[in-house]
Amino acid sequence: RQSSASGRSQCSACTDTDLPKVLITGGLGQLGVGLAKMLRRRIGKTNVILSDIRKPPNHVYHNGPFIFSDILDYKNLREIVVNNNISWLVHYSAVLSAVGENNVALAKEVNITGLHNILDIATEHGLRVFVPSTIGAFGPSSPRDPTPELCVQRPRTIYGVSKVHAELMGEYYHHRYGLDFRCLRYPGIISADSQPGGGTTDYAVQIFHAAVKTGQFECNLRGDTRLPMMYIDDCLRATLEFLEAPAETLVNRTYNINAMSFTPHDLTQEIQKFLPDLKVTYNVDPVRQAIADGWPMALEDSAARRDWGWNHEYDLPELVQTMVTHITMGNQ
Ligand code: AKB
């Protein structure tokens, strides 16, 4: 690599004539727009196509190509890949943990049937495919602090089951058909400009907006619930660096990545250093609490650090300072 993935220079894996053409599915979720922005700085605006089934806000149209794509429609997906000469596919469409428990049929459809379409298309067209997994791919019988790369995975949510399925299917396609499948297990991701949709870790984003706007927040997890979290810039940089890593450096196809762990109580105290009037009350959602109680408290990520140089930049103090600054400025 010529520079860190967040820098402006081109990736060394790609020459001018051979830049990857990237399709991002589920592009209007928490991570798609940010990843597209980072990738476009690196490989050019027109080489990154953001897609979703919803109409985006105007600024998304202005920042680069956006198209309709439905991952449940195999023909539509194939047409997009062929017509745009796609070489990398970042598959962000998913139904998250809390929403999945309320609509298991939808989660099965999107997270399992949709994934099958993605893997088949990627195999058929020789694509590099990135599928995020999650701390949710572990369950109450997994070791929790820290959770190793390889251990018992018996999640109790449809989201978790579908993500274990994705890890196993992707690795199977890699070994059976040579598919360039790449998968990172993300912690809860914290971002200022984009909202998560229906996860268990969502409180850790919502609390910042409430702290700046009203100074009051009702938390739906117990104050002592410790979970692994990561600032969005670290998550997107990890994704890009992992996507660019030469295949021969990847001992695994699925890696844990870790940055920090905190509880709602720790987070409140840190935010109060900037916004001392913040008041947090607790109204525990039993579904989310049961999910969080079975999830890792930290991920063991030495393999990612060893094989492709993963290194996080944000710990809790930097995260809080950055989030409070961004959201305060955005509200002015
Ligand atoms: C969720 O809470 O469902 C997600 C995740 C940790 O995968 N944010």
mmCIF file of C-alpha atoms and ligand atoms in Angstrom:
data_model
loop_
_atom_site.group_PDB
_atom_site.id
_atom_site.type_symbol
_atom_site.label_atom_id
_atom_site.label_comp_id
_atom_site.label_asym_id
_atom_site.label_seq_id
_atom_site.Cartn_x
_atom_site.Cartn_y
_atom_site.Cartn_z
ATOM 1 C CA ARG A 1 0.000 0.000 0.000
ATOM 2 C CA GLN A 2 1.366 3.441 -0.853
ATOM 3 C CA SER A 3 -0.304 5.264 2.030
ATOM 4 C CA SER A 4 -2.930 4.609 4.655
ATOM 5 C CA ALA A 5 -6.320 3.896 3.094
ATOM 6 C CA SER A 6 -7.749 7.146 4.426
ATOM 7 C CA GLY A 7 -5.151 9.127 2.455
ATOM 8 C CA ARG A 8 -5.726 10.486 -1.037
ATOM 9 C CA SER A 9 -3.212 8.478 -3.040
ATOM 10 C CA GLN A 10 -4.324 5.490 -5.078
ATOM 11 C CA CYS A 11 -4.186 1.953 -3.807
ATOM 12 C CA SER A 12 -1.049 0.125 -4.875
ATOM 13 C CA ALA A 13 -3.150 -2.933 -5.755
ATOM 14 C CA CYS A 14 -4.716 -0.953 -8.599
ATOM 15 C CA THR A 15 -3.070 0.732 -11.552
ATOM 16 C CA ASP A 16 -4.679 3.668 -13.375
ATOM 17 C CA THR A 17 -6.071 1.375 -16.042
ATOM 18 C CA ASP A 18 -7.219 -1.238 -13.595
ATOM 19 C CA LEU A 19 -9.043 0.577 -10.817
ATOM 20 C CA PRO A 20 -11.727 -1.512 -9.141
ATOM 21 C CA LYS A 21 -15.334 -0.685 -9.917
ATOM 22 C CA VAL A 22 -17.235 -0.971 -6.651
ATOM 23 C CA LEU A 23 -20.920 -1.592 -5.941
ATOM 24 C CA ILE A 24 -22.165 -0.923 -2.397
ATOM 25 C CA THR A 25 -25.510 -2.493 -1.472
ATOM 26 C CA GLY A 26 -27.626 -1.139 1.395
ATOM 27 C CA GLY A 27 -25.881 2.139 0.673
ATOM 28 C CA LEU A 28 -28.265 4.339 2.667
ATOM 29 C CA GLY A 29 -27.642 2.560 5.972
ATOM 30 C CA GLN A 30 -25.226 3.758 8.651
ATOM 31 C CA LEU A 31 -22.017 3.055 6.702
ATOM 32 C CA GLY A 32 -22.589 3.201 2.935
ATOM 33 C CA VAL A 33 -22.365 6.932 2.276
ATOM 34 C CA GLY A 34 -19.196 7.248 4.398
ATOM 35 C CA LEU A 35 -17.525 4.290 2.708
ATOM 36 C CA ALA A 36 -18.428 5.613 -0.746
ATOM 37 C CA LYS A 37 -16.898 8.989 0.152
ATOM 38 C CA MET A 38 -13.655 7.373 1.336
ATOM 39 C CA LEU A 39 -13.456 5.014 -1.665
ATOM 40 C CA ARG A 40 -14.218 7.815 -4.150
ATOM 41 C CA ARG A 41 -11.334 9.893 -2.792
ATOM 42 C CA ARG A 42 -9.126 6.906 -3.431
ATOM 43 C CA ILE A 43 -10.255 5.465 -6.767
ATOM 44 C CA GLY A 44 -12.413 8.201 -8.307
ATOM 45 C CA LYS A 45 -16.017 9.304 -8.079
ATOM 46 C CA THR A 46 -17.421 7.279 -10.943
ATOM 47 C CA ASN A 47 -15.781 4.036 -9.841
ATOM 48 C CA VAL A 48 -17.995 3.717 -6.771
ATOM 49 C CA ILE A 49 -21.734 3.074 -7.181
ATOM 50 C CA LEU A 50 -23.939 3.405 -4.154
ATOM 51 C CA SER A 51 -27.222 1.484 -4.264
ATOM 52 C CA ASP A 52 -30.341 0.933 -2.211
ATOM 53 C CA ILE A 53 -34.073 0.356 -2.633
ATOM 54 C CA ARG A 54 -34.944 3.833 -1.291
ATOM 55 C CA LYS A 55 -34.625 7.257 -2.874
ATOM 56 C CA PRO A 56 -31.635 9.050 -1.343
ATOM 57 C CA PRO A 57 -31.418 12.643 -0.123
ATOM 58 C CA ASN A 58 -30.218 15.105 -2.808
ATOM 59 C CA HIS A 59 -26.654 15.405 -1.538
ATOM 60 C CA VAL A 60 -26.140 11.674 -2.112
ATOM 61 C CA TYR A 61 -27.107 12.071 -5.794
ATOM 62 C CA HIS A 62 -24.706 14.979 -6.121
ATOM 63 C CA ASN A 63 -21.728 13.148 -4.662
ATOM 64 C CA GLY A 64 -21.534 10.329 -7.221
ATOM 65 C CA PRO A 65 -23.451 7.528 -8.940
ATOM 66 C CA PHE A 66 -26.494 6.173 -7.094
ATOM 67 C CA ILE A 67 -28.772 3.452 -8.479
ATOM 68 C CA PHE A 68 -31.707 1.286 -7.433
ATOM 69 C CA SER A 69 -30.678 -2.248 -6.613
ATOM 70 C CA ASP A 70 -32.706 -4.924 -4.867
ATOM 71 C CA ILE A 71 -30.528 -7.736 -3.531
ATOM 72 C CA LEU A 72 -33.551 -10.029 -3.547
ATOM 73 C CA ASP A 73 -33.875 -9.591 -7.309
ATOM 74 C CA TYR A 74 -31.138 -11.766 -8.808
ATOM 75 C CA LYS A 75 -31.659 -10.537 -12.355
ATOM 76 C CA ASN A 76 -31.519 -6.872 -11.319
ATOM 77 C CA LEU A 77 -28.296 -7.496 -9.397
ATOM 78 C CA ARG A 78 -26.682 -9.390 -12.250
ATOM 79 C CA GLU A 79 -27.640 -6.653 -14.711
ATOM 80 C CA ILE A 80 -25.994 -4.004 -12.519
ATOM 81 C CA VAL A 81 -22.808 -6.031 -12.128
ATOM 82 C CA VAL A 82 -22.558 -6.719 -15.878
ATOM 83 C CA ASN A 83 -23.586 -3.259 -17.146
ATOM 84 C CA ASN A 84 -21.187 -1.455 -14.818
ATOM 85 C CA ASN A 85 -18.266 -3.872 -15.027
ATOM 86 C CA ILE A 86 -18.297 -4.269 -11.224
ATOM 87 C CA SER A 87 -15.208 -5.903 -9.710
ATOM 88 C CA TRP A 88 -15.709 -5.338 -5.955
ATOM 89 C CA LEU A 89 -18.995 -5.740 -4.114
ATOM 90 C CA VAL A 90 -19.510 -4.359 -0.603
ATOM 91 C CA HIS A 91 -22.651 -5.937 0.778
ATOM 92 C CA TYR A 92 -24.090 -3.649 3.457
ATOM 93 C CA SER A 93 -27.793 -4.573 3.124
ATOM 94 C CA ALA A 94 -28.930 -6.242 6.347
ATOM 95 C CA VAL A 95 -31.688 -6.276 8.942
ATOM 96 C CA LEU A 96 -30.041 -5.579 12.329
ATOM 97 C CA SER A 97 -30.440 -7.385 15.652
ATOM 98 C CA ALA A 98 -33.402 -5.676 17.356
ATOM 99 C CA VAL A 99 -35.498 -5.215 14.201
ATOM 100 C CA GLY A 100 -34.727 -8.809 13.201
ATOM 101 C CA GLU A 101 -36.267 -10.147 16.423
ATOM 102 C CA ASN A 102 -39.462 -8.240 15.561
ATOM 103 C CA ASN A 103 -39.545 -9.477 11.978
ATOM 104 C CA VAL A 104 -37.806 -12.820 11.617
ATOM 105 C CA ALA A 105 -39.253 -13.467 8.146
ATOM 106 C CA LEU A 106 -37.816 -10.217 6.794
ATOM 107 C CA ALA A 107 -34.428 -10.869 8.439
ATOM 108 C CA LYS A 108 -34.323 -14.367 6.875
ATOM 109 C CA GLU A 109 -35.187 -12.972 3.474
ATOM 110 C CA VAL A 110 -32.717 -10.074 3.465
ATOM 111 C CA ASN A 111 -29.858 -11.580 5.487
ATOM 112 C CA ILE A 112 -29.953 -15.145 4.145
ATOM 113 C CA THR A 113 -31.668 -15.184 0.718
ATOM 114 C CA GLY A 114 -30.073 -11.831 -0.152
ATOM 115 C CA LEU A 115 -26.643 -13.112 0.843
ATOM 116 C CA HIS A 116 -27.073 -16.204 -1.352
ATOM 117 C CA ASN A 117 -27.750 -13.928 -4.334
ATOM 118 C CA ILE A 118 -24.667 -11.850 -3.544
ATOM 119 C CA LEU A 119 -22.371 -14.880 -3.210
ATOM 120 C CA ASP A 120 -23.692 -16.505 -6.398
ATOM 121 C CA ILE A 121 -23.357 -13.321 -8.461
ATOM 122 C CA ALA A 122 -19.894 -12.660 -7.037
ATOM 123 C CA THR A 123 -18.771 -16.193 -7.856
ATOM 124 C CA GLU A 124 -20.307 -16.097 -11.338
ATOM 125 C CA HIS A 125 -18.486 -12.838 -12.162
ATOM 126 C CA GLY A 126 -15.208 -13.298 -10.271
ATOM 127 C CA LEU A 127 -15.815 -10.396 -7.854
ATOM 128 C CA ARG A 128 -14.082 -9.558 -4.617
ATOM 129 C CA VAL A 129 -16.897 -9.466 -2.060
ATOM 130 C CA PHE A 130 -16.958 -7.879 1.385
ATOM 131 C CA VAL A 131 -19.676 -8.903 3.839
ATOM 132 C CA PRO A 132 -19.644 -7.443 7.355
ATOM 133 C CA SER A 133 -20.219 -9.798 10.259
ATOM 134 C CA THR A 134 -20.660 -8.599 13.819
ATOM 135 C CA ILE A 135 -20.242 -9.172 17.541
ATOM 136 C CA GLY A 136 -23.813 -10.477 17.133
ATOM 137 C CA ALA A 137 -22.428 -13.631 15.494
ATOM 138 C CA PHE A 138 -21.529 -14.809 19.013
ATOM 139 C CA GLY A 139 -23.887 -15.871 21.781
ATOM 140 C CA PRO A 140 -24.128 -16.637 25.490
ATOM 141 C CA SER A 141 -21.994 -19.793 25.202
ATOM 142 C CA SER A 142 -19.086 -17.960 23.495
ATOM 143 C CA PRO A 143 -16.200 -16.717 25.674
ATOM 144 C CA ARG A 144 -17.033 -13.035 26.225
ATOM 145 C CA ASP A 145 -13.983 -11.118 27.377
ATOM 146 C CA PRO A 146 -12.259 -11.231 25.004
ATOM 147 C CA THR A 147 -14.008 -13.319 22.355
ATOM 148 C CA PRO A 148 -11.465 -15.203 20.193
ATOM 149 C CA GLU A 149 -11.606 -15.522 16.403
ATOM 150 C CA LEU A 150 -12.429 -19.195 16.618
ATOM 151 C CA CYS A 151 -14.787 -20.338 19.343
ATOM 152 C CA VAL A 152 -18.326 -21.610 19.939
ATOM 153 C CA GLN A 153 -20.829 -19.514 17.927
ATOM 154 C CA ARG A 154 -24.386 -20.179 19.015
ATOM 155 C CA PRO A 155 -26.126 -16.783 18.700
ATOM 156 C CA ARG A 156 -29.736 -16.507 19.894
ATOM 157 C CA THR A 157 -30.909 -13.882 17.382
ATOM 158 C CA ILE A 158 -31.896 -14.356 13.748
ATOM 159 C CA TYR A 159 -29.408 -11.578 12.949
ATOM 160 C CA GLY A 160 -26.594 -13.534 14.616
ATOM 161 C CA VAL A 161 -27.631 -16.822 13.017
ATOM 162 C CA SER A 162 -27.704 -15.166 9.587
ATOM 163 C CA LYS A 163 -24.252 -13.662 10.144
ATOM 164 C CA VAL A 164 -22.703 -16.995 11.180
ATOM 165 C CA HIS A 165 -24.340 -18.407 8.063
ATOM 166 C CA ALA A 166 -22.750 -15.613 5.988
ATOM 167 C CA GLU A 167 -19.295 -16.277 7.460
ATOM 168 C CA LEU A 168 -19.575 -20.018 6.798
ATOM 169 C CA MET A 169 -21.092 -19.708 3.319
ATOM 170 C CA GLY A 170 -18.510 -17.131 2.244
ATOM 171 C CA GLU A 171 -15.638 -19.253 3.505
ATOM 172 C CA TYR A 172 -17.144 -22.321 1.868
ATOM 173 C CA TYR A 173 -17.420 -20.508 -1.501
ATOM 174 C CA HIS A 174 -13.838 -19.350 -1.064
ATOM 175 C CA HIS A 175 -12.540 -22.882 -0.559
ATOM 176 C CA ARG A 176 -14.885 -24.558 -3.043
ATOM 177 C CA TYR A 177 -14.955 -22.010 -5.882
ATOM 178 C CA GLY A 178 -12.066 -19.638 -5.137
ATOM 179 C CA LEU A 179 -14.392 -16.699 -4.340
ATOM 180 C CA ASP A 180 -12.423 -13.725 -2.955
ATOM 181 C CA PHE A 181 -14.660 -13.463 0.120
ATOM 182 C CA ARG A 182 -13.663 -11.016 2.887
ATOM 183 C CA CYS A 183 -15.488 -10.548 6.171
ATOM 184 C CA LEU A 184 -14.885 -8.413 9.284
ATOM 185 C CA ARG A 185 -16.758 -8.806 12.543
ATOM 186 C CA TYR A 186 -17.732 -5.227 13.384
ATOM 187 C CA PRO A 187 -18.365 -3.985 16.927
ATOM 188 C CA GLY A 188 -21.182 -1.445 17.473
ATOM 189 C CA ILE A 189 -20.355 1.483 15.184
ATOM 190 C CA ILE A 190 -20.649 5.095 16.399
ATOM 191 C CA SER A 191 -21.235 7.827 13.806
ATOM 192 C CA ALA A 192 -22.344 11.456 13.926
ATOM 193 C CA ASP A 193 -23.775 12.052 10.417
ATOM 194 C CA SER A 194 -25.612 8.779 9.862
ATOM 195 C CA GLN A 195 -28.007 6.864 12.105
ATOM 196 C CA PRO A 196 -27.940 3.112 12.754
ATOM 197 C CA GLY A 197 -31.242 1.370 12.097
ATOM 198 C CA GLY A 198 -32.637 -1.065 14.625
ATOM 199 C CA GLY A 199 -29.596 -2.449 16.423
ATOM 200 C CA THR A 200 -28.827 -3.208 20.059
ATOM 201 C CA THR A 201 -25.884 -0.795 20.184
ATOM 202 C CA ASP A 202 -27.928 2.154 18.806
ATOM 203 C CA TYR A 203 -28.119 3.831 22.228
ATOM 204 C CA ALA A 204 -24.431 4.739 21.911
ATOM 205 C CA VAL A 205 -25.222 6.955 18.901
ATOM 206 C CA GLN A 206 -28.562 8.308 20.121
ATOM 207 C CA ILE A 207 -27.135 9.464 23.460
ATOM 208 C CA PHE A 208 -24.871 12.011 21.719
ATOM 209 C CA HIS A 209 -27.723 13.624 19.785
ATOM 210 C CA ALA A 210 -29.894 13.743 22.916
ATOM 211 C CA ALA A 211 -27.016 15.128 24.994
ATOM 212 C CA VAL A 212 -26.466 18.015 22.571
ATOM 213 C CA LYS A 213 -30.132 18.727 21.774
ATOM 214 C CA THR A 214 -32.050 18.255 25.052
ATOM 215 C CA GLY A 215 -29.537 17.232 27.714
ATOM 216 C CA GLN A 216 -31.731 14.218 28.547
ATOM 217 C CA PHE A 217 -31.512 10.610 27.432
ATOM 218 C CA GLU A 218 -33.484 7.467 28.239
ATOM 219 C CA CYS A 219 -31.206 4.462 27.782
ATOM 220 C CA ASN A 220 -32.713 1.110 26.759
ATOM 221 C CA LEU A 221 -29.811 -0.981 28.111
ATOM 222 C CA ARG A 222 -28.714 -1.388 31.754
ATOM 223 C CA GLY A 223 -25.984 1.012 32.837
ATOM 224 C CA ASP A 224 -23.425 -1.772 33.357
ATOM 225 C CA THR A 225 -23.804 -3.420 29.903
ATOM 226 C CA ARG A 226 -20.284 -3.564 28.459
ATOM 227 C CA LEU A 227 -20.048 -3.944 24.669
ATOM 228 C CA PRO A 228 -17.313 -3.514 22.032
ATOM 229 C CA MET A 229 -17.653 -0.276 20.030
ATOM 230 C CA MET A 230 -15.765 1.540 17.266
ATOM 231 C CA TYR A 231 -15.793 5.038 15.761
ATOM 232 C CA ILE A 232 -16.985 5.048 12.135
ATOM 233 C CA ASP A 233 -13.701 6.408 10.726
ATOM 234 C CA ASP A 234 -11.820 3.430 12.175
ATOM 235 C CA CYS A 235 -14.473 1.036 10.852
ATOM 236 C CA LEU A 236 -14.377 2.432 7.313
ATOM 237 C CA ARG A 237 -10.579 2.590 7.240
ATOM 238 C CA ALA A 238 -10.424 -1.037 8.463
ATOM 239 C CA THR A 239 -12.822 -2.041 5.696
ATOM 240 C CA LEU A 240 -10.836 -0.283 2.997
ATOM 241 C CA GLU A 241 -7.452 -1.537 4.219
ATOM 242 C CA PHE A 242 -8.823 -5.072 4.438
ATOM 243 C CA LEU A 243 -10.354 -4.821 0.952
ATOM 244 C CA GLU A 244 -7.007 -3.670 -0.441
ATOM 245 C CA ALA A 245 -4.911 -6.270 1.408
ATOM 246 C CA PRO A 246 -3.141 -8.653 -0.997
ATOM 247 C CA ALA A 247 -4.913 -12.031 -0.929
ATOM 248 C CA GLU A 248 -1.704 -13.855 0.074
ATOM 249 C CA THR A 249 -1.531 -11.918 3.386
ATOM 250 C CA LEU A 250 -4.958 -13.146 4.460
ATOM 251 C CA VAL A 251 -4.558 -16.246 6.586
ATOM 252 C CA ASN A 252 -8.268 -16.043 7.466
ATOM 253 C CA ARG A 253 -11.245 -14.839 5.460
ATOM 254 C CA THR A 254 -13.161 -13.674 8.551
ATOM 255 C CA TYR A 255 -11.448 -11.455 11.153
ATOM 256 C CA ASN A 256 -12.416 -9.857 14.465
ATOM 257 C CA ILE A 257 -11.643 -6.134 14.744
ATOM 258 C CA ASN A 258 -11.685 -4.353 18.094
ATOM 259 C CA ALA A 259 -11.215 -0.778 19.303
ATOM 260 C CA MET A 260 -12.784 0.027 22.706
ATOM 261 C CA SER A 261 -15.386 -1.321 25.122
ATOM 262 C CA PHE A 262 -17.654 0.689 27.405
ATOM 263 C CA THR A 263 -20.932 0.636 29.321
ATOM 264 C CA PRO A 264 -23.721 3.262 29.130
ATOM 265 C CA HIS A 265 -22.481 4.421 32.523
ATOM 266 C CA ASP A 266 -18.870 4.930 31.260
ATOM 267 C CA LEU A 267 -20.137 6.717 28.153
ATOM 268 C CA THR A 268 -22.364 9.058 30.168
ATOM 269 C CA GLN A 269 -19.470 10.037 32.441
ATOM 270 C CA GLU A 270 -17.224 10.761 29.470
ATOM 271 C CA ILE A 271 -19.894 12.871 27.701
ATOM 272 C CA GLN A 272 -20.538 14.772 30.947
ATOM 273 C CA LYS A 273 -16.951 16.056 30.794
ATOM 274 C CA PHE A 274 -18.141 18.169 27.815
ATOM 275 C CA LEU A 275 -21.851 18.466 28.606
ATOM 276 C CA PRO A 276 -22.120 18.353 32.412
ATOM 277 C CA ASP A 277 -25.902 18.870 32.416
ATOM 278 C CA LEU A 278 -26.589 15.549 30.660
ATOM 279 C CA LYS A 279 -29.121 13.453 32.628
ATOM 280 C CA VAL A 280 -29.500 9.756 31.759
ATOM 281 C CA THR A 281 -32.395 7.601 32.948
ATOM 282 C CA TYR A 282 -32.823 3.887 32.319
ATOM 283 C CA ASN A 283 -35.853 2.145 30.829
ATOM 284 C CA VAL A 284 -34.505 -1.271 29.867
ATOM 285 C CA ASP A 285 -35.865 -2.943 26.732
ATOM 286 C CA PRO A 286 -35.921 -6.681 27.645
ATOM 287 C CA VAL A 287 -35.329 -7.781 24.021
ATOM 288 C CA ARG A 288 -32.256 -5.593 23.553
ATOM 289 C CA GLN A 289 -30.930 -6.353 27.037
ATOM 290 C CA ALA A 290 -31.174 -10.131 26.479
ATOM 291 C CA ILE A 291 -29.325 -9.723 23.176
ATOM 292 C CA ALA A 292 -26.568 -7.575 24.701
ATOM 293 C CA ASP A 293 -26.138 -9.936 27.668
ATOM 294 C CA GLY A 294 -25.137 -12.717 25.253
ATOM 295 C CA TRP A 295 -22.700 -10.634 23.198
ATOM 296 C CA PRO A 296 -18.927 -10.222 23.603
ATOM 297 C CA MET A 297 -17.541 -7.520 25.905
ATOM 298 C CA ALA A 298 -14.401 -7.284 23.742
ATOM 299 C CA LEU A 299 -13.113 -8.989 20.596
ATOM 300 C CA GLU A 300 -9.668 -10.567 20.390
ATOM 301 C CA ASP A 301 -8.244 -9.120 17.151
ATOM 302 C CA SER A 302 -4.521 -9.964 17.099
ATOM 303 C CA ALA A 303 -4.869 -11.867 13.791
ATOM 304 C CA ALA A 304 -6.097 -8.733 11.953
ATOM 305 C CA ARG A 305 -3.285 -6.683 13.516
ATOM 306 C CA ARG A 306 -0.726 -9.304 12.478
ATOM 307 C CA ASP A 307 -1.954 -10.217 8.970
ATOM 308 C CA TRP A 308 -3.010 -6.903 7.431
ATOM 309 C CA GLY A 309 -1.870 -4.270 9.909
ATOM 310 C CA TRP A 310 -5.164 -3.358 11.582
ATOM 311 C CA ASN A 311 -4.752 -0.641 14.187
ATOM 312 C CA HIS A 312 -7.532 1.442 15.738
ATOM 313 C CA GLU A 313 -7.075 5.188 16.322
ATOM 314 C CA TYR A 314 -10.044 6.102 18.502
ATOM 315 C CA ASP A 315 -10.446 5.132 22.159
ATOM 316 C CA LEU A 316 -13.316 6.386 24.327
ATOM 317 C CA PRO A 317 -11.964 9.921 25.058
ATOM 318 C CA GLU A 318 -11.190 10.659 21.369
ATOM 319 C CA LEU A 319 -14.525 9.173 20.298
ATOM 320 C CA VAL A 320 -16.515 11.351 22.695
ATOM 321 C CA GLN A 321 -14.622 14.535 21.895
ATOM 322 C CA THR A 322 -15.064 13.958 18.145
ATOM 323 C CA MET A 323 -18.765 13.079 18.375
ATOM 324 C CA VAL A 324 -19.647 16.007 20.635
ATOM 325 C CA THR A 325 -17.755 18.425 18.374
ATOM 326 C CA HIS A 326 -19.375 17.108 15.151
ATOM 327 C CA ILE A 327 -22.905 17.074 16.512
ATOM 328 C CA THR A 328 -22.582 20.460 18.203
ATOM 329 C CA MET A 329 -21.273 22.018 14.981
ATOM 330 C CA GLY A 330 -24.011 20.300 12.949
ATOM 331 C CA ASN A 331 -26.659 21.819 15.218
ATOM 332 C CA GLN A 332 -25.393 25.396 14.917
HETATM 333 C C1 AKB B 1 -26.611 -4.208 16.199
HETATM 334 O O1 AKB B 1 -26.629 -3.688 17.330
HETATM 335 O O2 AKB B 1 -27.460 -5.015 15.793
HETATM 336 C C2 AKB B 1 -25.450 -3.859 15.301
HETATM 337 C C3 AKB B 1 -24.326 -4.805 15.491
HETATM 338 C C4 AKB B 1 -23.482 -4.735 16.703
HETATM 339 O O3 AKB B 1 -24.117 -5.646 14.680
HETATM 340 N N1 AKB B 1 -25.024 -2.522 15.559
#
